[in-house]
Amino acid sequence: MIIAIDGPAGAGKSTIAKKVADSLGYIYIDTGAMYRAFTYELLTSSISLSDIEEITKVLEKTDIEFKNNEIFLNNLNVTNEIRSKNVTANVSVVSAIPQVREKLVYLQRKIASESNSILDGRDIGTVVFPDAELKIFLTASVKIRALRRYNELIAKDKNIDINEIEIEIEKRDKLDSSRETSPLIKATDAIEIDTSNLSIDEVVNTILKLAEEICENESL
Ligand code: CDP
Ligand code: CDP
């Protein structure tokens, strides 16, 4: 069984996917973390993000794995590093490169083939697993999504500016939705949930109920 969760930044995908995975005993695959890890690799190797030939060479040598919900890039734990401002500012450019998507989608399918899985990202229900048994599209207003990110970041950085976060989120949404390869769009058969006024547990319970219904129907 595959559960696909897509949607824009700050809609609640990873928080909710992790909880659903824990409840069901599924593995959780944070595909955004994979695009971030590869972006981190390019930035730390000072490779130009427009040098596709060099990027393709690096891709061939790149391995990305998850262990206990932490992410490893070529055996190095980069769980914290991939959340930096620099990675966030560049990840949408890197993830628009078709060669990058091809390799990471291959890895995502390989990891998910090992167990029942829940994946979150932008193209899970449309491209990675178009036949997923359950597809959810999470949304929330940009103001709410910026406020959620602000609340997360303010503990670490007192100088954080909510307007700056809102601008960054809008810019990334635009790039992710308008790119040619695998843009962020709702799959026609996805169930949309606007999380703006819902608690985390309300969303988790809605998804668990939908998953239960599917399991019951399949065992009939
Ligand atoms: O956590 P946040 O919502 O900030 O983003 P993320 O899920 O970590 O994803 C970071 C970026 O990776 C997105 O803005 C997309 O550019 C890219 N991404 C993608 O292109 N396809 C995916 N399946 C997942 C992420
Ligand atoms: O993965 P994505 O970028 O879609 O969002 P997230 O990182 O899971 O969620 C962003 C923040 O919103 C987290 O701090 C969540 O705790 C919070 N959140 C919330 O307050 N209410 C929800 N219904 C969903 C998420």
Coordinates of C-alpha atoms in Angstrom, one line a residue, residues 2-206:
I2 CA 1.2 3.5 -0.9
I3 CA -0.1 6.7 0.6
A4 CA 0.9 9.8 -1.4
I5 CA 0.8 13.2 0.2
D6 CA 1.5 16.3 -2.0
G7 CA 1.1 20.0 -1.5
P8 CA 3.0 23.3 -1.1
A9 CA 5.6 24.3 1.6
G10 CA 4.2 24.5 5.2
A11 CA 0.9 22.7 4.4
G12 CA 1.7 20.1 7.1
K13 CA 2.8 17.3 4.9
S14 CA 5.8 16.0 6.8
T15 CA 4.4 16.4 10.3
I16 CA 1.2 14.6 9.3
A17 CA 2.9 11.9 7.1
K18 CA 5.2 11.0 10.0
K19 CA 2.3 10.5 12.4
V20 CA 0.2 8.5 9.9
A21 CA 3.3 6.3 9.2
D22 CA 3.8 5.7 13.0
S23 CA 0.1 4.8 13.5
L24 CA 0.1 2.4 10.6
G25 CA 3.6 1.0 10.9
Y26 CA 4.5 2.2 7.4
I27 CA 7.9 3.7 6.4
Y28 CA 7.9 7.4 5.8
I29 CA 9.8 8.8 2.9
D30 CA 10.4 12.6 2.9
T31 CA 11.2 13.2 -0.7
G32 CA 11.7 17.0 -0.2
A33 CA 14.6 16.0 2.1
M34 CA 16.1 14.1 -0.8
Y35 CA 16.0 17.1 -3.1
R36 CA 17.5 19.2 -0.3
A37 CA 20.3 16.7 0.3
F38 CA 21.3 16.7 -3.3
T39 CA 21.2 20.5 -3.4
Y40 CA 23.4 20.5 -0.3
E41 CA 25.9 18.3 -2.1
L42 CA 26.0 20.6 -5.1
L43 CA 26.4 23.7 -3.0
T44 CA 29.2 22.3 -0.8
S45 CA 31.1 21.0 -3.9
S46 CA 30.7 24.5 -5.4
I47 CA 29.2 23.2 -8.6
S48 CA 27.3 25.7 -10.7
L49 CA 23.6 24.9 -10.7
S50 CA 23.5 25.5 -14.5
D51 CA 26.3 23.0 -15.2
I52 CA 24.1 20.0 -16.2
E53 CA 27.0 17.9 -17.3
E54 CA 28.8 18.2 -14.0
I55 CA 25.6 17.7 -12.1
T56 CA 24.9 14.5 -14.0
K57 CA 28.4 13.2 -13.0
V58 CA 27.8 14.0 -9.3
L59 CA 24.3 12.3 -9.5
E60 CA 25.9 9.1 -10.7
K61 CA 28.0 8.9 -7.5
T62 CA 25.3 10.1 -5.1
D63 CA 23.6 7.8 -2.7
I64 CA 20.8 8.9 -0.4
E65 CA 19.3 6.8 2.4
F66 CA 17.0 7.2 5.4
K67 CA 17.8 5.6 8.8
N68 CA 15.3 6.2 11.7
N69 CA 13.9 9.3 9.8
E70 CA 17.4 10.8 9.5
I71 CA 18.8 11.4 6.1
F72 CA 22.3 10.2 4.9
L73 CA 24.1 11.6 1.9
N74 CA 26.9 9.2 0.8
N75 CA 26.9 7.8 4.4
L76 CA 27.0 11.2 6.0
N77 CA 24.2 12.4 8.3
V78 CA 22.9 15.7 6.8
T79 CA 19.6 15.9 8.6
N80 CA 20.3 19.4 10.0
E81 CA 22.4 20.8 7.2
I82 CA 19.6 20.4 4.6
R83 CA 17.4 22.9 6.5
S84 CA 19.8 25.8 6.0
K85 CA 18.7 29.1 4.3
N86 CA 21.1 28.5 1.5
V87 CA 19.7 25.0 0.7
T88 CA 16.1 26.4 1.0
A89 CA 16.9 29.2 -1.4
N90 CA 18.3 26.9 -4.1
V91 CA 16.4 23.7 -3.8
S92 CA 13.6 24.6 -6.3
V93 CA 16.2 25.4 -9.0
V94 CA 17.9 22.0 -8.5
S95 CA 14.7 20.1 -8.3
A96 CA 13.5 21.4 -11.7
I97 CA 16.4 19.6 -13.5
P98 CA 14.9 16.5 -15.2
Q99 CA 18.1 14.4 -14.6
V100 CA 17.9 15.1 -10.9
R101 CA 14.3 14.1 -10.7
E102 CA 14.9 10.9 -12.7
K103 CA 17.5 9.7 -10.2
L104 CA 15.7 10.7 -7.1
V105 CA 12.4 9.2 -8.3
Y106 CA 14.3 5.9 -9.0
L107 CA 15.6 6.0 -5.4
Q108 CA 12.1 6.8 -4.0
R109 CA 10.5 3.9 -5.8
K110 CA 13.3 1.6 -4.7
I111 CA 12.9 2.5 -1.0
A112 CA 9.1 2.2 -1.2
S113 CA 9.3 -1.2 -2.8
E114 CA 10.6 -2.6 0.5
S115 CA 7.5 -1.9 2.7
N116 CA 4.1 -0.3 2.9
S117 CA 5.0 3.4 2.5
I118 CA 3.8 6.9 2.9
L119 CA 5.7 9.5 0.8
D120 CA 5.3 13.3 0.9
G121 CA 6.4 15.7 -1.8
R122 CA 5.2 17.6 -4.8
D123 CA 4.8 14.8 -7.5
I124 CA 4.1 11.7 -5.6
G125 CA 0.5 11.2 -6.7
T126 CA 1.1 12.4 -10.2
V127 CA 4.5 10.9 -11.2
V128 CA 6.2 8.8 -8.6
F129 CA 3.2 6.6 -7.7
P130 CA 0.3 7.5 -10.1
D131 CA -1.4 4.3 -8.9
A132 CA -1.1 5.0 -5.2
E133 CA -4.0 3.5 -3.3
L134 CA -4.6 6.8 -1.4
K135 CA -3.6 10.3 -2.6
I136 CA -4.0 13.4 -0.4
F137 CA -3.3 17.0 -1.5
L138 CA -2.7 19.2 1.5
T139 CA -3.1 23.0 1.3
A140 CA -3.3 26.0 3.6
S141 CA -3.3 29.8 3.0
V142 CA 0.1 31.3 2.4
K143 CA -0.3 33.5 5.5
I144 CA -0.9 30.4 7.7
R145 CA 2.0 28.5 6.1
A146 CA 4.4 31.4 6.6
L147 CA 3.2 31.7 10.3
R148 CA 3.8 28.0 10.9
R149 CA 7.4 28.2 9.5
Y150 CA 8.0 31.4 11.5
N151 CA 6.9 29.7 14.7
E152 CA 9.3 26.9 14.0
L153 CA 12.3 29.1 13.2
I154 CA 11.9 31.9 15.8
A155 CA 13.3 29.7 18.6
K156 CA 16.6 29.3 16.8
D157 CA 16.9 32.8 15.2
K158 CA 15.4 35.9 16.9
N159 CA 16.0 38.0 13.8
I160 CA 13.7 36.0 11.6
D161 CA 11.2 38.1 9.6
I162 CA 7.8 36.7 8.8
N163 CA 7.4 38.7 5.6
E164 CA 10.7 37.3 4.3
I165 CA 9.4 33.8 5.0
E166 CA 6.2 34.5 3.2
I167 CA 8.0 35.9 0.1
E168 CA 10.4 32.8 0.1
I169 CA 7.4 30.4 0.3
E170 CA 5.5 32.2 -2.5
K171 CA 8.6 32.2 -4.7
R172 CA 9.2 28.5 -4.1
D173 CA 5.5 27.6 -4.7
K174 CA 5.7 29.5 -8.0
L175 CA 8.8 27.7 -9.2
D176 CA 7.6 24.3 -8.1
S177 CA 4.2 24.8 -9.8
S178 CA 5.4 26.3 -13.1
R179 CA 8.4 24.0 -13.9
E180 CA 8.1 21.8 -17.0
T181 CA 9.0 18.5 -15.4
S182 CA 6.7 17.1 -12.7
P183 CA 5.2 20.4 -11.5
L184 CA 3.3 20.7 -8.2
I185 CA -0.3 20.0 -9.2
K186 CA -3.1 18.1 -7.6
A187 CA -3.7 14.7 -9.1
T188 CA -7.2 14.4 -10.5
D189 CA -8.0 11.6 -8.0
A190 CA -6.4 13.2 -5.0
I191 CA -8.5 14.2 -1.9
E192 CA -7.8 17.8 -1.1
I193 CA -7.7 18.9 2.6
D194 CA -7.3 22.5 3.5
T195 CA -5.4 22.4 6.8
S196 CA -5.6 26.2 7.5
N197 CA -8.1 25.7 10.3
L198 CA -7.5 22.1 11.3
S199 CA -5.3 20.7 14.0
I200 CA -2.6 18.2 13.2
D201 CA -4.6 15.4 14.9
E202 CA -7.7 16.3 12.9
V203 CA -5.9 15.9 9.6
V204 CA -4.1 12.7 10.8
N205 CA -7.4 11.1 11.9
T206 CA -9.1 12.0 8.6

